[in-house]
Amino acid sequence: MAQWPFITLDESSNSPFYQQIYEALRLSILSGGIAPRTQVPPTRVLAGELGVSRTTVVNAYDQLLAEGYLEGKTGAGTYVVSEMPDVTFQLEATVSADGKERAKRRERALSRRGQWIASSSVKSLRMQADNTCLAFQNGVPAVDEFPFRVWWKLASRRWRNPPRELLGYGDPAGYRPLREAIAEHLRSARAVHCDADQVIIVAGTQQAFDLIARLLLEPGDRVWVEDPCYPGARNALLSAGSKVISVPVDEEGFDLGQALQLSKKARLVYVTPSHQFPLGITMTLSRRLALLEWAKRSGSFVIEDDYNSEFRYAGRPLASLQGLDHDARVIYIGTFSKTIFPSMRLGCLVVPKDLIEVFVAARALIDRHSPSLDQAILADFINEGHFMRHLRRMRSLYVERQEVLVQAASRDLDGLLEVSPARAGMHLVAWLPQGVSDRNASTKAARYGVEAAPLSVYAATPRTRGALVLGYAAVNAKEIRAGVRKLAQALSS
Ligand SMILES: Cc1ncc(COP(=O)(O)O)c(C=O)c1O
């Protein structure tokens, strides 16, 4: 099917891709650019052409179907409707002419925080709402390998006769037995210095960022973040009105010297010391100690995002940065998104003792607490040994999957991508030859049905060499090999 040239996506726009696709199609239908009864491309085809996920196109089509611009004939495709009443046409034409002015007025009506949120690229998070699992989706664990039967048994035991304490309002800090189980796990597995009082259950890392930004940042405060950086962290800090300063990481991780050259002061610093996201670097001990010393001297806080330290395959397990901190400067964040699955929306904050009360109060103000029954089931899952068993299984599965990816890449991607094994994590950074744009490579890969995020989307400053971030945890060996073959076709096309 021919390309649909009138749809061009603007990555710098504040409106998400599905909205841009919807708007382009709607305007073309209204202006007669697409004739009545024309068949629109299948969602998968248009997604491939535009280099976006299929869900993005499905969302755009759904809106057009709901508003009566398109009609679906089951099994026979989706068409522009044959007749549009004149009145609708006129009404819509005026609205579209006014669209820009209205958007401007709307933006002026937003609070300052609303404007910061509108200007941060929150769409990068919305894109991840696509749950069709493609090789090499990154950040997603092997959800189909989760022990659902075990979970179901634990859940049905809890649901059969839930006690009143799990049905009424719970403690905003979280369900006590879960906080105790997490504290014990973090002490032994991550050498985190904490007791259960310091553990606050949150709805994933993202909520932890939000709480930290609300409680510790004034608009205009300087915050150092790693460059490249996890967009969820960067955007949460930006949306608090802080001045985010991107500090390039080198082979030793976050570099305090570079940070101080870029800005003498910072109120907060965000780091992923165990496994830098996305480069996978482990921050060296001397850099860790220097950062803690600086935090102590300056009275600033360090956010340690320990998002996937459970998946280390070689070398000694690394202690957390928090475990080295003697001055209560580190706020530690853990998540179950990688070890259980992302939609669970459970994670934890470990805060210094003097911040417990204010963090709990803020959590209560936002949404009171996470669902108590889910927390209770998770506590049972940990306390009865299933969590550790699942982690062990996933570690050996991910090692195998990584090996399959490295071997397939060395066979099929020679000269196109440089892929080396990593000691930890759920993704590899695959380097492109000098001068090859990773965004173009990623768009080509999408056309072949392969998801390969370009490294540059995570970077604030242009990088000298492009790379693709390839997640290998979520798909099986066969899909990995097929994905590598498609990637080879895409990159040599
Ligand atoms: C660096 C980093 N931190 C945290 C997370 C997890 O976020 P959440 O706990 O909100 O699901 C991810 C997920 O991809 C990540 O890459």
Short mmCIF file of C-alpha atoms and ligand atoms in Angstrom, two decimals:
data_model
loop_
_atom_site.label_atom_id
_atom_site.label_comp_id
_atom_site.label_asym_id
_atom_site.label_seq_id
_atom_site.Cartn_x
_atom_site.Cartn_y
_atom_site.Cartn_z
CA MET A 1 0.00 0.00 0.00
CA ALA A 2 1.25 3.48 -0.84
CA GLN A 3 2.72 5.67 1.89
CA TRP A 4 0.39 8.17 3.52
CA PRO A 5 2.54 11.22 2.99
CA PHE A 6 0.26 13.68 4.78
CA ILE A 7 1.05 12.08 8.12
CA THR A 8 4.29 13.44 9.48
CA LEU A 9 5.09 12.99 13.12
CA ASP A 10 6.72 15.74 15.11
CA GLU A 11 8.83 14.30 17.93
CA SER A 12 9.24 17.68 19.57
CA SER A 13 5.48 18.29 19.74
CA ASN A 14 3.65 18.13 23.06
CA SER A 15 0.83 16.11 21.60
CA PRO A 16 1.30 12.34 21.63
CA PHE A 17 1.80 10.48 18.34
CA TYR A 18 -1.69 8.96 18.35
CA GLN A 19 -3.18 12.45 18.56
CA GLN A 20 -1.00 13.67 15.69
CA ILE A 21 -2.10 10.72 13.54
CA TYR A 22 -5.73 11.27 14.47
CA GLU A 23 -5.49 14.98 13.68
CA ALA A 24 -3.76 14.44 10.30
CA LEU A 25 -6.34 11.87 9.20
CA ARG A 26 -9.27 13.91 10.46
CA LEU A 27 -8.14 17.05 8.63
CA SER A 28 -7.55 15.09 5.41
CA ILE A 29 -11.01 13.55 5.62
CA LEU A 30 -12.62 16.92 6.26
CA SER A 31 -10.73 18.69 3.48
CA GLY A 32 -11.53 15.92 1.01
CA GLY A 33 -7.87 14.86 0.82
CA ILE A 34 -9.04 11.32 1.48
CA ALA A 35 -12.21 10.55 -0.44
CA PRO A 36 -15.27 8.96 1.18
CA ARG A 37 -15.22 5.16 1.15
CA THR A 38 -11.40 5.06 0.90
CA GLN A 39 -9.89 2.17 2.79
CA VAL A 40 -7.35 3.30 5.36
CA PRO A 41 -4.21 1.17 5.79
CA PRO A 42 -4.32 -1.68 8.32
CA THR A 43 -3.02 -0.51 11.70
CA ARG A 44 0.03 -2.75 11.50
CA VAL A 45 1.01 -1.37 8.08
CA LEU A 46 0.59 2.28 9.05
CA ALA A 47 2.45 1.65 12.32
CA GLY A 48 5.34 0.15 10.34
CA GLU A 49 5.41 3.07 7.88
CA LEU A 50 5.42 5.67 10.61
CA GLY A 51 7.79 3.81 12.91
CA VAL A 52 5.37 3.80 15.85
CA SER A 53 3.72 1.04 17.85
CA ARG A 54 0.55 -0.54 16.58
CA THR A 55 -1.34 0.58 19.70
CA THR A 56 -0.59 4.19 18.78
CA VAL A 57 -2.34 3.75 15.42
CA VAL A 58 -5.15 1.72 17.00
CA ASN A 59 -5.79 4.58 19.44
CA ALA A 60 -5.97 7.10 16.58
CA TYR A 61 -8.34 4.88 14.56
CA ASP A 62 -10.51 4.18 17.61
CA GLN A 63 -11.03 7.89 18.13
CA LEU A 64 -11.90 8.40 14.46
CA LEU A 65 -14.30 5.46 14.59
CA ALA A 66 -15.92 6.80 17.74
CA GLU A 67 -16.35 10.25 16.19
CA GLY A 68 -17.86 8.83 13.00
CA TYR A 69 -15.08 9.66 10.51
CA LEU A 70 -14.28 6.00 9.90
CA GLU A 71 -16.37 2.90 9.82
CA GLY A 72 -15.16 -0.63 10.34
CA LYS A 73 -16.42 -3.56 8.38
CA THR A 74 -15.65 -6.67 10.34
CA GLY A 75 -13.04 -8.67 8.49
CA ALA A 76 -13.10 -6.21 5.58
CA GLY A 77 -11.00 -3.32 6.79
CA THR A 78 -11.64 0.24 7.92
CA TYR A 79 -13.05 2.89 5.57
CA VAL A 80 -13.73 6.61 5.51
CA VAL A 81 -17.48 6.99 5.97
CA SER A 82 -19.45 7.50 2.78
CA GLU A 83 -21.33 10.56 3.89
CA MET A 84 -20.63 13.29 6.35
CA PRO A 85 -23.42 15.72 7.11
CA ASP A 86 -22.56 19.27 5.91
CA VAL A 87 -23.26 20.65 9.31
CA THR A 88 -20.57 18.44 10.83
CA PHE A 89 -18.19 19.44 8.09
CA GLN A 90 -18.63 23.16 8.73
CA LEU A 91 -18.49 22.78 12.44
CA GLU A 92 -15.34 20.71 12.29
CA ALA A 93 -13.65 23.04 9.81
CA THR A 94 -14.10 25.99 12.17
CA VAL A 95 -12.88 24.00 15.10
CA SER A 96 -9.75 22.94 13.26
CA ALA A 97 -9.01 26.54 12.23
CA ASP A 98 -9.40 27.57 15.85
CA GLY A 99 -7.46 24.58 17.12
CA LYS A 100 -4.10 26.30 17.53
CA GLU A 101 -5.54 29.36 19.24
CA ARG A 102 -7.59 27.17 21.56
CA ALA A 103 -4.52 25.10 22.45
CA LYS A 104 -2.64 28.29 23.26
CA ARG A 105 -5.50 29.56 25.44
CA ARG A 106 -5.62 26.22 27.20
CA GLU A 107 -1.90 26.31 27.88
CA ARG A 108 -2.24 29.80 29.39
CA ALA A 109 -4.94 28.44 31.71
CA LEU A 110 -2.59 25.81 33.13
CA SER A 111 -0.79 26.24 36.43
CA ARG A 112 2.97 26.62 36.30
CA ARG A 113 3.27 22.96 37.21
CA GLY A 114 0.77 22.14 34.45
CA GLN A 115 2.89 24.07 31.96
CA TRP A 116 6.04 22.26 33.08
CA ILE A 117 4.27 18.96 32.64
CA ALA A 118 2.98 20.03 29.21
CA SER A 119 6.50 20.96 28.16
CA SER A 120 8.19 17.79 29.41
CA SER A 121 8.04 14.93 26.94
CA VAL A 122 5.60 12.80 28.90
CA LYS A 123 4.67 11.12 25.63
CA SER A 124 7.77 8.97 25.93
CA LEU A 125 6.08 7.24 28.85
CA ARG A 126 2.75 6.94 27.04
CA MET A 127 4.46 5.14 24.17
CA GLN A 128 5.38 2.38 26.56
CA ALA A 129 1.73 1.62 27.11
CA ASP A 130 2.00 -0.68 24.09
CA ASN A 131 1.91 -4.20 25.41
CA THR A 132 2.34 -6.20 22.22
CA CYS A 133 5.66 -7.79 22.95
CA LEU A 134 8.17 -7.36 20.17
CA ALA A 135 11.82 -8.25 20.12
CA PHE A 136 13.65 -6.13 21.47
CA GLN A 137 11.32 -4.27 23.75
CA ASN A 138 13.31 -2.85 26.57
CA GLY A 139 12.46 -2.59 30.26
CA VAL A 140 9.96 -5.46 30.22
CA PRO A 141 10.65 -8.77 32.01
CA ALA A 142 9.57 -12.25 30.88
CA VAL A 143 5.99 -11.70 32.06
CA ASP A 144 4.80 -15.01 30.60
CA GLU A 145 7.28 -16.86 32.85
CA PHE A 146 5.73 -15.50 36.03
CA PRO A 147 4.46 -18.29 38.37
CA PHE A 148 0.79 -17.37 37.97
CA ARG A 149 -0.43 -20.56 39.60
CA VAL A 150 1.46 -19.79 42.79
CA TRP A 151 0.20 -16.22 42.74
CA TRP A 152 -3.33 -17.38 42.11
CA LYS A 153 -3.16 -19.77 45.11
CA LEU A 154 -1.83 -17.05 47.39
CA ALA A 155 -4.41 -14.60 46.08
CA SER A 156 -7.34 -16.97 46.49
CA ARG A 157 -6.24 -17.74 50.07
CA ARG A 158 -6.26 -14.01 50.82
CA TRP A 159 -9.50 -13.26 48.98
CA ARG A 160 -11.45 -16.17 50.46
CA ASN A 161 -11.88 -14.44 53.76
CA PRO A 162 -10.06 -11.12 53.86
CA PRO A 163 -9.69 -9.59 57.32
CA ARG A 164 -11.16 -6.15 57.97
CA GLU A 165 -7.72 -4.56 58.15
CA LEU A 166 -7.22 -5.31 54.45
CA LEU A 167 -10.58 -3.90 53.42
CA GLY A 168 -10.65 -0.57 55.19
CA TYR A 169 -8.19 2.30 54.73
CA GLY A 170 -4.66 1.06 55.22
CA ASP A 171 -1.44 2.64 56.41
CA PRO A 172 -0.21 5.10 53.74
CA ALA A 173 3.33 3.84 54.42
CA GLY A 174 2.22 0.42 53.23
CA TYR A 175 1.16 -2.95 54.62
CA ARG A 176 3.47 -3.60 57.55
CA PRO A 177 4.36 -7.26 56.80
CA LEU A 178 5.32 -6.26 53.24
CA ARG A 179 7.53 -3.43 54.52
CA GLU A 180 9.20 -5.90 56.88
CA ALA A 181 9.74 -8.47 54.13
CA ILE A 182 11.23 -5.82 51.83
CA ALA A 183 13.49 -4.41 54.56
CA GLU A 184 14.85 -7.88 55.23
CA HIS A 185 15.38 -8.57 51.53
CA LEU A 186 17.12 -5.24 50.91
CA ARG A 187 19.39 -5.68 53.92
CA SER A 188 20.57 -9.10 52.82
CA ALA A 189 20.51 -8.80 49.01
CA ARG A 190 21.47 -5.13 48.58
CA ALA A 191 23.23 -4.24 51.85
CA VAL A 192 20.74 -1.40 52.32
CA HIS A 193 20.88 -0.01 55.89
CA CYS A 194 17.25 0.18 56.88
CA ASP A 195 14.51 -0.97 59.17
CA ALA A 196 10.92 -1.52 58.11
CA ASP A 197 9.88 1.98 59.29
CA GLN A 198 12.02 3.53 56.58
CA VAL A 199 10.44 1.45 53.84
CA ILE A 200 7.47 3.19 52.21
CA ILE A 201 5.45 1.28 49.64
CA VAL A 202 4.83 3.28 46.48
CA ALA A 203 3.09 2.72 43.15
CA GLY A 204 6.41 2.06 41.38
CA THR A 205 9.50 4.16 40.88
CA GLN A 206 7.51 6.82 39.06
CA GLN A 207 5.55 7.70 42.16
CA ALA A 208 8.75 7.77 44.18
CA PHE A 209 10.16 10.40 41.78
CA ASP A 210 6.99 12.43 42.12
CA LEU A 211 7.07 12.36 45.93
CA ILE A 212 10.75 13.34 46.00
CA ALA A 213 10.16 16.21 43.59
CA ARG A 214 7.17 17.50 45.57
CA LEU A 215 8.93 17.35 48.92
CA LEU A 216 12.51 18.30 48.18
CA LEU A 217 12.52 20.65 45.20
CA GLU A 218 11.69 24.31 44.78
CA PRO A 219 11.09 25.60 41.25
CA GLY A 220 14.46 26.61 39.83
CA ASP A 221 16.48 24.23 42.03
CA ARG A 222 19.35 22.60 40.22
CA VAL A 223 19.27 18.84 39.80
CA TRP A 224 22.05 16.74 38.28
CA VAL A 225 20.95 13.76 36.25
CA GLU A 226 22.98 11.22 34.33
CA ASP A 227 23.33 11.72 30.59
CA PRO A 228 22.00 9.50 29.02
CA CYS A 229 19.13 9.21 31.47
CA TYR A 230 15.90 7.35 32.17
CA PRO A 231 13.18 9.68 30.79
CA GLY A 232 10.76 8.86 33.63
CA ALA A 233 13.19 10.40 36.12
CA ARG A 234 14.18 13.35 33.99
CA ASN A 235 10.58 14.30 33.20
CA ALA A 236 9.41 13.99 36.81
CA LEU A 237 12.18 16.33 37.94
CA LEU A 238 11.53 18.77 35.08
CA SER A 239 7.83 18.83 35.84
CA ALA A 240 8.61 20.08 39.34
CA GLY A 241 10.11 23.18 37.69
CA SER A 242 13.67 22.27 38.57
CA LYS A 243 16.62 23.08 36.38
CA VAL A 244 17.83 19.72 35.20
CA ILE A 245 21.54 19.56 34.40
CA SER A 246 22.64 16.58 32.35
CA VAL A 247 26.04 15.23 33.37
CA PRO A 248 27.71 12.86 30.88
CA VAL A 249 28.59 9.47 32.36
CA ASP A 250 31.90 7.83 31.46
CA GLU A 251 33.16 4.28 31.96
CA GLU A 252 33.17 4.82 35.76
CA GLY A 253 29.61 6.12 35.88
CA PHE A 254 28.41 9.50 37.14
CA ASP A 255 31.32 11.93 37.31
CA LEU A 256 31.17 14.46 40.16
CA GLY A 257 34.05 16.49 38.67
CA GLN A 258 32.12 17.03 35.43
CA ALA A 259 28.96 17.82 37.37
CA LEU A 260 30.70 20.53 39.39
CA GLN A 261 32.07 22.07 36.22
CA LEU A 262 28.56 22.31 34.79
CA SER A 263 27.03 23.72 37.95
CA LYS A 264 28.66 24.46 41.30
CA LYS A 265 25.58 23.49 43.26
CA ALA A 266 22.78 20.99 43.06
CA ARG A 267 19.93 20.26 45.43
CA LEU A 268 19.53 16.68 44.23
CA VAL A 269 21.34 14.18 42.07
CA TYR A 270 19.73 11.23 40.29
CA VAL A 271 21.87 8.14 39.65
CA THR A 272 21.53 4.45 38.69
CA PRO A 273 24.83 3.25 40.26
CA SER A 274 24.37 -0.54 40.00
CA HIS A 275 23.50 -0.53 36.33
CA GLN A 276 23.47 2.84 34.62
CA PHE A 277 20.37 3.24 32.49
CA PRO A 278 20.75 2.69 29.58
CA LEU A 279 24.54 2.22 29.23
CA GLY A 280 24.81 -0.54 31.86
CA ILE A 281 27.91 0.91 33.56
CA THR A 282 28.56 0.13 37.23
CA MET A 283 29.60 3.20 39.19
CA THR A 284 33.04 2.64 40.73
CA LEU A 285 33.59 2.67 44.49
CA SER A 286 35.74 5.81 44.39
CA ARG A 287 33.04 7.69 42.45
CA ARG A 288 30.40 6.48 44.94
CA LEU A 289 32.43 7.66 47.92
CA ALA A 290 33.13 11.02 46.27
CA LEU A 291 29.43 11.54 45.58
CA LEU A 292 28.46 10.71 49.17
CA GLU A 293 31.15 13.03 50.51
CA TRP A 294 29.85 15.85 48.31
CA ALA A 295 26.26 15.18 49.45
CA LYS A 296 27.35 15.35 53.08
CA ARG A 297 29.27 18.62 52.58
CA SER A 298 26.54 20.30 50.54
CA GLY A 299 23.52 18.94 52.44
CA SER A 300 22.09 17.67 49.13
CA PHE A 301 20.28 14.40 48.46
CA VAL A 302 21.21 11.52 46.19
CA ILE A 303 18.42 9.51 44.53
CA GLU A 304 19.57 5.94 44.01
CA ASP A 305 17.35 4.23 41.41
CA ASP A 306 18.11 0.53 41.93
CA TYR A 307 15.71 -0.61 39.21
CA ASN A 308 17.21 -3.95 38.17
CA SER A 309 20.14 -4.82 40.38
CA GLU A 310 18.63 -8.26 41.02
CA PHE A 311 19.75 -9.33 37.57
CA ARG A 312 23.52 -9.64 37.89
CA TYR A 313 25.05 -12.63 36.17
CA ALA A 314 28.79 -12.38 36.79
CA GLY A 315 31.09 -10.98 39.42
CA ARG A 316 30.21 -10.30 43.04
CA PRO A 317 26.79 -8.84 43.82
CA LEU A 318 27.20 -5.14 44.39
CA ALA A 319 26.16 -3.38 47.52
CA SER A 320 23.84 -0.42 47.17
CA LEU A 321 25.08 3.16 47.35
CA GLN A 322 22.68 3.68 50.25
CA GLY A 323 24.59 1.05 52.24
CA LEU A 324 27.73 3.20 52.08
CA ASP A 325 25.97 6.34 53.27
CA HIS A 326 26.56 7.33 56.90
CA ASP A 327 24.92 10.74 56.73
CA ALA A 328 21.36 9.95 55.65
CA ARG A 329 21.78 11.65 52.27
CA VAL A 330 20.59 8.79 50.01
CA ILE A 331 16.99 8.12 49.08
CA TYR A 332 16.82 4.58 47.74
CA ILE A 333 14.16 3.43 45.25
CA GLY A 334 13.34 -0.19 44.42
CA THR A 335 10.67 -1.54 42.09
CA PHE A 336 8.82 -4.80 41.45
CA SER A 337 8.29 -3.81 37.80
CA LYS A 338 11.26 -5.90 36.66
CA THR A 339 11.12 -8.73 39.18
CA ILE A 340 7.33 -9.32 39.12
CA PHE A 341 5.76 -7.32 36.26
CA PRO A 342 5.29 -3.62 35.50
CA SER A 343 1.50 -3.47 35.80
CA MET A 344 1.74 -4.55 39.45
CA ARG A 345 2.66 -0.93 40.20
CA LEU A 346 4.41 -1.69 43.44
CA GLY A 347 7.80 -0.46 44.53
CA CYS A 348 9.43 1.03 47.58
CA LEU A 349 11.25 4.05 48.85
CA VAL A 350 13.79 3.79 51.63
CA VAL A 351 14.07 7.23 53.17
CA PRO A 352 16.29 8.66 55.93
CA LYS A 353 14.55 8.44 59.31
CA ASP A 354 13.89 12.17 59.62
CA LEU A 355 11.97 12.15 56.32
CA ILE A 356 9.66 9.21 57.03
CA GLU A 357 6.72 11.19 58.35
CA VAL A 358 6.64 13.80 55.60
CA PHE A 359 6.92 11.18 52.85
CA VAL A 360 4.10 9.16 54.38
CA ALA A 361 1.97 12.29 54.73
CA ALA A 362 2.57 13.21 51.08
CA ARG A 363 1.69 9.70 49.93
CA ALA A 364 -1.54 9.86 51.93
CA LEU A 365 -2.45 13.16 50.28
CA ILE A 366 -1.93 11.88 46.76
CA ASP A 367 -3.78 8.56 46.78
CA ARG A 368 -3.74 7.30 50.38
CA HIS A 369 -1.97 4.00 49.67
CA SER A 370 -1.46 1.08 47.30
CA PRO A 371 -4.14 -1.64 47.27
CA SER A 372 -3.81 -3.57 50.55
CA LEU A 373 -4.72 -6.99 49.20
CA ASP A 374 -2.09 -6.82 46.46
CA GLN A 375 0.46 -5.82 49.08
CA ALA A 376 -0.56 -8.73 51.31
CA ILE A 377 -0.28 -11.25 48.46
CA LEU A 378 3.15 -9.87 47.56
CA ALA A 379 4.24 -10.15 51.21
CA ASP A 380 3.19 -13.84 51.19
CA PHE A 381 4.97 -14.35 47.86
CA ILE A 382 8.21 -13.03 49.39
CA ASN A 383 7.87 -14.62 52.83
CA GLU A 384 7.07 -18.07 51.49
CA GLY A 385 10.20 -18.16 49.31
CA HIS A 386 8.52 -17.78 45.90
CA PHE A 387 10.12 -14.42 45.15
CA MET A 388 13.70 -15.71 45.53
CA ARG A 389 12.85 -18.83 43.54
CA HIS A 390 11.39 -16.73 40.73
CA LEU A 391 14.47 -14.46 40.75
CA ARG A 392 16.80 -17.44 40.45
CA ARG A 393 14.80 -18.81 37.51
CA MET A 394 14.71 -15.45 35.79
CA ARG A 395 18.44 -14.94 36.25
CA SER A 396 19.27 -18.17 34.44
CA LEU A 397 16.65 -17.51 31.77
CA TYR A 398 17.99 -14.01 31.09
CA VAL A 399 21.60 -15.25 30.91
CA GLU A 400 20.48 -17.75 28.27
CA ARG A 401 18.52 -15.13 26.34
CA GLN A 402 21.44 -12.74 26.41
CA GLU A 403 23.74 -15.46 25.04
CA VAL A 404 21.27 -16.21 22.24
CA LEU A 405 21.19 -12.52 21.32
CA VAL A 406 24.97 -12.14 21.35
CA GLN A 407 25.50 -15.29 19.27
CA ALA A 408 22.79 -14.46 16.75
CA ALA A 409 24.14 -10.92 16.44
CA SER A 410 27.70 -12.10 15.86
CA ARG A 411 26.39 -14.35 13.07
CA ASP A 412 23.87 -12.05 11.38
CA LEU A 413 24.78 -8.49 12.30
CA ASP A 414 28.49 -8.47 11.63
CA GLY A 415 29.50 -5.02 10.39
CA LEU A 416 26.01 -3.65 11.11
CA LEU A 417 25.92 -3.67 14.90
CA GLU A 418 28.52 -4.35 17.57
CA VAL A 419 26.98 -6.41 20.36
CA SER A 420 28.98 -7.52 23.41
CA PRO A 421 27.81 -9.49 26.45
CA ALA A 422 26.96 -7.66 29.66
CA ARG A 423 27.29 -8.81 33.27
CA ALA A 424 23.89 -7.55 34.32
CA GLY A 425 20.51 -6.23 33.29
CA MET A 426 17.82 -7.02 30.77
CA HIS A 427 19.13 -5.20 27.71
CA LEU A 428 22.30 -4.71 25.68
CA VAL A 429 23.60 -1.58 24.05
CA ALA A 430 24.41 -2.44 20.42
CA TRP A 431 26.73 0.07 18.73
CA LEU A 432 26.22 1.18 15.15
CA PRO A 433 29.11 1.94 12.81
CA GLN A 434 30.46 5.49 13.17
CA GLY A 435 28.29 8.04 11.40
CA VAL A 436 25.12 5.90 11.24
CA SER A 437 22.10 7.63 12.80
CA ASP A 438 20.48 5.53 15.51
CA ARG A 439 17.10 7.22 15.00
CA ASN A 440 17.09 6.22 11.33
CA ALA A 441 18.20 2.72 12.25
CA SER A 442 15.41 2.46 14.82
CA THR A 443 12.80 3.69 12.30
CA LYS A 444 14.01 1.12 9.76
CA ALA A 445 13.84 -1.60 12.41
CA ALA A 446 10.25 -0.63 13.25
CA ARG A 447 9.31 -1.07 9.59
CA TYR A 448 10.47 -4.67 9.91
CA GLY A 449 8.45 -5.16 13.11
CA VAL A 450 11.42 -4.86 15.45
CA GLU A 451 11.53 -2.50 18.40
CA ALA A 452 15.01 -1.10 18.94
CA ALA A 453 15.15 2.14 20.87
CA PRO A 454 17.83 4.57 19.70
CA LEU A 455 20.33 5.49 22.42
CA SER A 456 20.03 9.15 21.44
CA VAL A 457 16.43 9.37 22.74
CA TYR A 458 17.85 9.04 26.24
CA ALA A 459 20.65 11.52 25.69
CA ALA A 460 20.53 15.26 26.32
CA THR A 461 23.76 16.02 24.48
CA PRO A 462 24.44 14.57 21.03
CA ARG A 463 26.50 11.40 21.17
CA THR A 464 29.51 10.72 19.00
CA ARG A 465 28.32 7.22 18.16
CA GLY A 466 24.81 5.88 17.75
CA ALA A 467 23.52 2.69 19.32
CA LEU A 468 20.36 0.66 19.69
CA VAL A 469 19.09 -0.46 23.08
CA LEU A 470 18.01 -4.09 22.73
CA GLY A 471 15.90 -5.66 25.47
CA TYR A 472 16.22 -9.44 25.51
CA ALA A 473 14.35 -10.48 28.65
CA ALA A 474 10.77 -10.41 27.39
CA VAL A 475 10.99 -12.64 24.32
CA ASN A 476 12.09 -16.27 23.87
CA ALA A 477 15.14 -17.59 22.03
CA LYS A 478 13.24 -18.23 18.80
CA GLU A 479 11.84 -14.70 18.76
CA ILE A 480 15.27 -13.28 19.55
CA ARG A 481 16.84 -15.11 16.59
CA ALA A 482 14.00 -14.04 14.29
CA GLY A 483 14.33 -10.46 15.60
CA VAL A 484 18.05 -10.44 14.84
CA ARG A 485 17.42 -11.64 11.28
CA LYS A 486 14.82 -8.90 10.74
CA LEU A 487 17.15 -6.34 12.26
CA ALA A 488 19.89 -7.44 9.86
CA GLN A 489 17.51 -7.01 6.91
CA ALA A 490 16.40 -3.61 8.19
CA LEU A 491 19.90 -2.29 8.79
CA SER A 492 21.24 -3.46 5.46
CA SER A 493 18.24 -2.09 3.56
C1 LIG B 1 16.00 3.37 35.09
C2 LIG B 1 14.64 2.86 35.42
N1 LIG B 1 14.12 3.10 36.63
C3 LIG B 1 12.92 2.64 36.98
C4 LIG B 1 12.14 1.90 36.10
C5 LIG B 1 10.82 1.32 36.56
O1 LIG B 1 9.86 2.23 36.74
P1 LIG B 1 8.49 1.83 37.51
O2 LIG B 1 8.88 1.24 38.82
O3 LIG B 1 7.78 3.13 37.63
O4 LIG B 1 7.79 0.84 36.66
C6 LIG B 1 12.63 1.65 34.83
C7 LIG B 1 11.79 0.91 33.85
O5 LIG B 1 12.08 0.77 32.70
C8 LIG B 1 13.91 2.12 34.48
O6 LIG B 1 14.43 1.87 33.28
#
